[in-house]
GROMACS .gro file of N, CA and C in nm:
model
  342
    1UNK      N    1   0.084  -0.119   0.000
    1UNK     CA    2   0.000   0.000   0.000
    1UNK      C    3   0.088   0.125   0.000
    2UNK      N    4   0.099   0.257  -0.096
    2UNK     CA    5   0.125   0.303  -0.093
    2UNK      C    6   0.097   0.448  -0.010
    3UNK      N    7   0.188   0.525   0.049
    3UNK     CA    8   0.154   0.615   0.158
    3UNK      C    9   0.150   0.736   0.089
    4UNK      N   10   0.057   0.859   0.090
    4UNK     CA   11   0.110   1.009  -0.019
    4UNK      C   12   0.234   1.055   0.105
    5UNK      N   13   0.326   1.098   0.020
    5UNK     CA   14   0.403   1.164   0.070
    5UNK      C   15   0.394   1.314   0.152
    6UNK      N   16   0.419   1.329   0.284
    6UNK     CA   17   0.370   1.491   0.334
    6UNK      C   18   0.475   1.579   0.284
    7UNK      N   19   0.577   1.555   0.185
    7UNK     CA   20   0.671   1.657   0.132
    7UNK      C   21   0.614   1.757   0.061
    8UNK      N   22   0.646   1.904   0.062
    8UNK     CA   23   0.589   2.018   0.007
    8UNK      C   24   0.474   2.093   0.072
    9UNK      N   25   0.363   1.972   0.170
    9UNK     CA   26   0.259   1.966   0.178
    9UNK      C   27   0.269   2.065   0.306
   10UNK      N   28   0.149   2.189   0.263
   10UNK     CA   29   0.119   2.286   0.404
   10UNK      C   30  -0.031   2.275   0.461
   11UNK      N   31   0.002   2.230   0.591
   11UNK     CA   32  -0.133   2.191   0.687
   11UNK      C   33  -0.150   2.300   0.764
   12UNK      N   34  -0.248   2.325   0.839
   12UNK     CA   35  -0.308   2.429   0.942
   12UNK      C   36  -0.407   2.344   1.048
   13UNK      N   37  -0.444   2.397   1.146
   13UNK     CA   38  -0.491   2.367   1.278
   13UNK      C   39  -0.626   2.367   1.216
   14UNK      N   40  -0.731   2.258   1.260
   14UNK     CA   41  -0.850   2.287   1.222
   14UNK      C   42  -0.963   2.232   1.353
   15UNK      N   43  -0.888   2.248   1.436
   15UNK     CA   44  -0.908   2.176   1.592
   15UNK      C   45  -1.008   2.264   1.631
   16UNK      N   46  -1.114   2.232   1.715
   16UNK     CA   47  -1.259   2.346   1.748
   16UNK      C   48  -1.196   2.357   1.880
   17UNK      N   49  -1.128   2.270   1.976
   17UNK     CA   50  -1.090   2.371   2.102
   17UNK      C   51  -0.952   2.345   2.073
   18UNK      N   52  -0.899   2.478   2.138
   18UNK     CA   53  -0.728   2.481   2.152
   18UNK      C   54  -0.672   2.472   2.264
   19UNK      N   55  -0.572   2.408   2.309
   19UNK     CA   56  -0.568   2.349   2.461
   19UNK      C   57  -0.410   2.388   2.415
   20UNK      N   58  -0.344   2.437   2.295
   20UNK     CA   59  -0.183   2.484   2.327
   20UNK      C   60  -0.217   2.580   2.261
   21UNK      N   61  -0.051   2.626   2.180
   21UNK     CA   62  -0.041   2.728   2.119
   21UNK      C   63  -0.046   2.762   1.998
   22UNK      N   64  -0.066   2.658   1.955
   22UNK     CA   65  -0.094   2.613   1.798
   22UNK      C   66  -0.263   2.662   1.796
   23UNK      N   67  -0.275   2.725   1.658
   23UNK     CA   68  -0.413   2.748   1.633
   23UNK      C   69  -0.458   2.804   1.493
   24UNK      N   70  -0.564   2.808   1.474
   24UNK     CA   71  -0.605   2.824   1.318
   24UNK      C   72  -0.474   2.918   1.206
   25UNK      N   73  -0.464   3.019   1.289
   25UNK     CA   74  -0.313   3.093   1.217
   25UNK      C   75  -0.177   3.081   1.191
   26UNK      N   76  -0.161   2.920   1.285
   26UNK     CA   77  -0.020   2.838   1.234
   26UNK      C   78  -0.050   2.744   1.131
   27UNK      N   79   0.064   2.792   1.047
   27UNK     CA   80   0.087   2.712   0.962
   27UNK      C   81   0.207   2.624   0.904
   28UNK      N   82   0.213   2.481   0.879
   28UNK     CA   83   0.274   2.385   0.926
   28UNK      C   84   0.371   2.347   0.773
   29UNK      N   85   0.448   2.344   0.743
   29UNK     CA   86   0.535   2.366   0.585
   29UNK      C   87   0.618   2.228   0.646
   30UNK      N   88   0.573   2.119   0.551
   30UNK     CA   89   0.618   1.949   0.588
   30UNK      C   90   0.685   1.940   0.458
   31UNK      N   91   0.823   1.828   0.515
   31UNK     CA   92   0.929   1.792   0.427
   31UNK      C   93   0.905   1.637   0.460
   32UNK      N   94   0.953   1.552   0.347
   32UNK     CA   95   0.935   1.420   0.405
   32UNK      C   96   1.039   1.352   0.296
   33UNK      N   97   1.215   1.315   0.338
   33UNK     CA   98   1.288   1.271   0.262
   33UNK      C   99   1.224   1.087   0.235
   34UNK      N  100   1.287   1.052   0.172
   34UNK     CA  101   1.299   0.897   0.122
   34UNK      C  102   1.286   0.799   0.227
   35UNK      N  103   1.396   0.800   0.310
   35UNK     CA  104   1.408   0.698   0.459
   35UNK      C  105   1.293   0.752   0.552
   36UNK      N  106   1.205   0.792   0.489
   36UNK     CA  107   1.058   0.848   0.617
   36UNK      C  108   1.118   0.956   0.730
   37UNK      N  109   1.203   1.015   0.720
   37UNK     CA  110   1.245   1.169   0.775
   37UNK      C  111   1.135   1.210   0.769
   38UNK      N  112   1.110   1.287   0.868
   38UNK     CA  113   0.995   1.381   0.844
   38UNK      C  114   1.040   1.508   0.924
   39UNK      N  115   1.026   1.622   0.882
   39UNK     CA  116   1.055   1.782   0.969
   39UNK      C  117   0.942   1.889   0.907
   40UNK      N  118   0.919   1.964   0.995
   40UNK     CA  119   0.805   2.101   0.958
   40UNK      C  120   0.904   2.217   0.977
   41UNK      N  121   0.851   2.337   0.959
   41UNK     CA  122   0.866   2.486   1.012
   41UNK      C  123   0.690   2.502   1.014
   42UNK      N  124   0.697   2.537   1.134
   42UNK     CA  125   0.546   2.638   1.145
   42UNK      C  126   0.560   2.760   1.195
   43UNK      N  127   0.460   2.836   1.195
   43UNK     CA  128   0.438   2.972   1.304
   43UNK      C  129   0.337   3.002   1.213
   44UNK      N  130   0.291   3.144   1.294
   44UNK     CA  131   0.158   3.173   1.278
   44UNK      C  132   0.056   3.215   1.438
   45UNK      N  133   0.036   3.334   1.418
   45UNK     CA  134  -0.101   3.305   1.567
   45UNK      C  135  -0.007   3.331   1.694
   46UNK      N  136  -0.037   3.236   1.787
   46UNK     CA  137   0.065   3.234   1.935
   46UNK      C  138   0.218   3.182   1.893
   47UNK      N  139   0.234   3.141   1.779
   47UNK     CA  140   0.386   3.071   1.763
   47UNK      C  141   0.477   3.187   1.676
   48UNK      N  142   0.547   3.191   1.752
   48UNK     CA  143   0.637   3.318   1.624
   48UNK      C  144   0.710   3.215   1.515
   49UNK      N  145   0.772   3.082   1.590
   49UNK     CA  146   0.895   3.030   1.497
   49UNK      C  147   0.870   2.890   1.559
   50UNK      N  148   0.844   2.793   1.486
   50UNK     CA  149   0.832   2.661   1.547
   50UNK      C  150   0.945   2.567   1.424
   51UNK      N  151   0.977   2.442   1.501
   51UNK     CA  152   1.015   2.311   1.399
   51UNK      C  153   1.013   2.226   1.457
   52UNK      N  154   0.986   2.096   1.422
   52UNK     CA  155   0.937   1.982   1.434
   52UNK      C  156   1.021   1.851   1.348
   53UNK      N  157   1.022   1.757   1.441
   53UNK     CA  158   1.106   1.659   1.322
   53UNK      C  159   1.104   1.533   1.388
   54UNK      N  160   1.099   1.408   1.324
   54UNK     CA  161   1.036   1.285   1.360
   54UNK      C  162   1.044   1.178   1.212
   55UNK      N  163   1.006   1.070   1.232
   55UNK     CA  164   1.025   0.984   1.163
   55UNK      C  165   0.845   0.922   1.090
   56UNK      N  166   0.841   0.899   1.001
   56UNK     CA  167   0.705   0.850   0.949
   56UNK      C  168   0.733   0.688   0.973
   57UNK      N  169   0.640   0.584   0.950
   57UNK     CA  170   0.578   0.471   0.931
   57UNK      C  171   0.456   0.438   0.909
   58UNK      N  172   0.449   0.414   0.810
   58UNK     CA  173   0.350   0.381   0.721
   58UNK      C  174   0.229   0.512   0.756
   59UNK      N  175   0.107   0.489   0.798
   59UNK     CA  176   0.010   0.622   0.878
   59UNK      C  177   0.040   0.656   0.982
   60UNK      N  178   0.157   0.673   1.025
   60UNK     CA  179   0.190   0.699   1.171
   60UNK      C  180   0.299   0.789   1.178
   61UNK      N  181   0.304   0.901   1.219
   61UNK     CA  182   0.438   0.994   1.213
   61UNK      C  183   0.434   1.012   1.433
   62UNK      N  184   0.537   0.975   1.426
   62UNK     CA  185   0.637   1.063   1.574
   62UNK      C  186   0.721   1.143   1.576
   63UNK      N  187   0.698   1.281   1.686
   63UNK     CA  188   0.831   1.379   1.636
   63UNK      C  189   0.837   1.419   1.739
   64UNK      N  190   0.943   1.537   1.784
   64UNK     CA  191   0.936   1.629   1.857
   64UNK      C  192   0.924   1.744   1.814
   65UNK      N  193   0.868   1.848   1.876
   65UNK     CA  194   0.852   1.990   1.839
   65UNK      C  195   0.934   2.090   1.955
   66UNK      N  196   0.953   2.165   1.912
   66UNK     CA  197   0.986   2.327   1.948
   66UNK      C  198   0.974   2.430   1.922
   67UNK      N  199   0.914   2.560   1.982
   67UNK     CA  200   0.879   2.677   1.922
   67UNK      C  201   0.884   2.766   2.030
   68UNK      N  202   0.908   2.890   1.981
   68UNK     CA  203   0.899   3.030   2.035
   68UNK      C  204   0.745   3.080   2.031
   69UNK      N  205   0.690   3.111   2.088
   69UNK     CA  206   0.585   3.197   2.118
   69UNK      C  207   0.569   3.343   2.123
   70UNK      N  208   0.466   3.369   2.073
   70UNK     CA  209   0.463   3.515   2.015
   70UNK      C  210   0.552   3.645   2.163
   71UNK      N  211   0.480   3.585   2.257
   71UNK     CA  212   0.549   3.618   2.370
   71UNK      C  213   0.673   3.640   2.443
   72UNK      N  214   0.740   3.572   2.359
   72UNK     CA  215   0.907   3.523   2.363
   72UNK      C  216   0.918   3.401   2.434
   73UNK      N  217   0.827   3.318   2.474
   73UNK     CA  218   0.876   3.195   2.570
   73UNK      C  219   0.879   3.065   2.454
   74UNK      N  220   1.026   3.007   2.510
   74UNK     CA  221   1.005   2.884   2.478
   74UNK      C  222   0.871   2.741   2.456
   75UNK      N  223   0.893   2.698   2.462
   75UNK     CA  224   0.821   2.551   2.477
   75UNK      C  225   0.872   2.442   2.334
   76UNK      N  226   0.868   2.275   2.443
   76UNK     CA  227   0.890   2.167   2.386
   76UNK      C  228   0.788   2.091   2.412
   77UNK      N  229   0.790   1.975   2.290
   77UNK     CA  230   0.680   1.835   2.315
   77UNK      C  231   0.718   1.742   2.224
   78UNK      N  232   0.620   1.653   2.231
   78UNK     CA  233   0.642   1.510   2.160
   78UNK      C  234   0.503   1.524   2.143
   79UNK      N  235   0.514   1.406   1.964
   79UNK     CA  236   0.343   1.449   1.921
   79UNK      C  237   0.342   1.308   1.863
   80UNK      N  238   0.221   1.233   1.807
   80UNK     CA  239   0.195   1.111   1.767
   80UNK      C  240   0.126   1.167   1.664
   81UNK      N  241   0.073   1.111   1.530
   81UNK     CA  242   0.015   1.149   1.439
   81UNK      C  243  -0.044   1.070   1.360
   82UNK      N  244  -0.204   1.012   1.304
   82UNK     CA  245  -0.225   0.924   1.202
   82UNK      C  246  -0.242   1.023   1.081
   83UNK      N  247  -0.218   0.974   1.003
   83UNK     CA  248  -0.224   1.039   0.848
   83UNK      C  249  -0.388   0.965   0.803
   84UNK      N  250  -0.426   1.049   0.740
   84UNK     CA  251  -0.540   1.020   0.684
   84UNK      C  252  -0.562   1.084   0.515
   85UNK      N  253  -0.561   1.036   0.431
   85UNK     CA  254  -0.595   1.124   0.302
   85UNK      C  255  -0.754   1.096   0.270
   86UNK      N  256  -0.775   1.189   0.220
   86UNK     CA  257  -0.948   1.281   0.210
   86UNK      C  258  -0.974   1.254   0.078
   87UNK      N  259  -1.102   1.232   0.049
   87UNK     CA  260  -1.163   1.205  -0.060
   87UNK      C  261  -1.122   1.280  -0.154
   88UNK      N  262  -1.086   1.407  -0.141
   88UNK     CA  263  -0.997   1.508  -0.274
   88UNK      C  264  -0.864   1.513  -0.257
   89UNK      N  265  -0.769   1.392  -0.233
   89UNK     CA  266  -0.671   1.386  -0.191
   89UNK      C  267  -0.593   1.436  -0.132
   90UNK      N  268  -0.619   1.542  -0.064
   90UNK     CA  269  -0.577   1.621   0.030
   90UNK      C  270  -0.551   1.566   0.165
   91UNK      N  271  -0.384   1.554   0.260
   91UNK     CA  272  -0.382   1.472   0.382
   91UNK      C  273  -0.471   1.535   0.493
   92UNK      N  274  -0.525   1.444   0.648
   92UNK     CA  275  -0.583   1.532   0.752
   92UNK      C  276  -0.492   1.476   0.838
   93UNK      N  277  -0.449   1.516   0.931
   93UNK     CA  278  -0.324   1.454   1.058
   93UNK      C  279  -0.404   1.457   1.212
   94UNK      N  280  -0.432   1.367   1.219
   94UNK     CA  281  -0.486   1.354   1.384
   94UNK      C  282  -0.421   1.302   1.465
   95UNK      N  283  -0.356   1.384   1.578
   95UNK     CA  284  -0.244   1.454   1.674
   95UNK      C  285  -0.282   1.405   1.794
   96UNK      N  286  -0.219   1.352   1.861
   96UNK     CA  287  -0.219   1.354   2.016
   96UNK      C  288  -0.060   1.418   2.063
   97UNK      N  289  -0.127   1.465   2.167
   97UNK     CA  290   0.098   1.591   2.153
   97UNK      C  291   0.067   1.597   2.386
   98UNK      N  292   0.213   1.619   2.379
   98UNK     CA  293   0.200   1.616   2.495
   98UNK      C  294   0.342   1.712   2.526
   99UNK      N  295   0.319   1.801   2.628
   99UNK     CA  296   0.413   1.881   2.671
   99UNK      C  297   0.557   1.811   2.731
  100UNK      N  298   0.692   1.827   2.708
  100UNK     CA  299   0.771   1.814   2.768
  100UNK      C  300   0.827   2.008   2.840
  101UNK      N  301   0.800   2.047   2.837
  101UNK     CA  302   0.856   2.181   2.883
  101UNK      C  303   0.765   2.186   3.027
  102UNK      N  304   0.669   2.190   3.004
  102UNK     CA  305   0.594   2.248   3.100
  102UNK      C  306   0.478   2.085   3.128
  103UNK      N  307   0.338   2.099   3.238
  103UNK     CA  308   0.264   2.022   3.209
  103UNK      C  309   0.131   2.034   3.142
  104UNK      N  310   0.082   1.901   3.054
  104UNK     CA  311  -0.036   1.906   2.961
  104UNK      C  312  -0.029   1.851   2.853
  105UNK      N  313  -0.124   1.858   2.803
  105UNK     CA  314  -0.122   1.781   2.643
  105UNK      C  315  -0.262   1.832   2.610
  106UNK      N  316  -0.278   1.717   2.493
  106UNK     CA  317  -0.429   1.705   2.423
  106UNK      C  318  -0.413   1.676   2.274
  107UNK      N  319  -0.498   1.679   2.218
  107UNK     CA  320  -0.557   1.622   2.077
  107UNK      C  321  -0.574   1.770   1.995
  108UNK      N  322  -0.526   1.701   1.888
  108UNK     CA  323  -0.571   1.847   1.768
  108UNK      C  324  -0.577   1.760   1.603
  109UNK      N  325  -0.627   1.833   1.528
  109UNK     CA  326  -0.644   1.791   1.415
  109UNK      C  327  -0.591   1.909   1.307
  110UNK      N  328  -0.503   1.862   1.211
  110UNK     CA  329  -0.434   1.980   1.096
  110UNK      C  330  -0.495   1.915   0.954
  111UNK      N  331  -0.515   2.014   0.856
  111UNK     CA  332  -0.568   1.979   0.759
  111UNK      C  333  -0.476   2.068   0.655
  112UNK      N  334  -0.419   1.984   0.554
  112UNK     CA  335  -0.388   2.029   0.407
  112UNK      C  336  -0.471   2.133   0.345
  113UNK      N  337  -0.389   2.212   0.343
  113UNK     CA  338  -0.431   2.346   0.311
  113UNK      C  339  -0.472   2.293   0.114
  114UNK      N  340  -0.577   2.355   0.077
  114UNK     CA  341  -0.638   2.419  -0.099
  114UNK      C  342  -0.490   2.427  -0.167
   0.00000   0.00000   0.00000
């Protein structure tokens, strides 16, 4: 079975509650080499400068993240991810992420941007 590749591909937050700092105005710019590398740049909204980087398998991506906040504060985490592609082939990523900096977590959902 073949997997679409998230290389090139720009996602955004499409989550109805926001429980971090990520939110409708970050936006998520995914690279995905050959050996299932996977890395982002985001910002947008509460994030001034974020990146992210982790490994894919098959519908399943793990990474860690880091970002600056509009605020100037740090923050780190670890995120789990199923890949899902959409009837107009467009990917949806459903997230479970959990704070290493501070405490908390929760669930979010990003969707491939038009």
């Amino acid at each position: 079975m073949s997997h679409p590749s998230l290389d090139g591909r720009i996602f955004r937050d499409i989550t109805d509650v926001r429980a971090g700092d990520v939110g409708a105005e970050t936006t998520f710019e995914y690279r995905q080499h050959e050996d299932h590398t996977v890395w982002a740049r985001y910002q947008g909204g509460a994030v001034r400068l974020g990146y992210l980087v982790g490994v894919r398998t098959g519908d399943s991506l793990a990474f860690r993240y880091v970002h600056i906040t509009s605020s100037g504060a740090t923050a780190a985490g670890r995120c789990t991810s199923t890949v899902e592609q959409l009837s107009d082939g467009r990917l949806r990523m459903r997230e479970t992420w959990e704070w290493e900096s501070k405490a908390g977590g929760g669930t979010s959902v990003v969707e491939e941007l038009r």
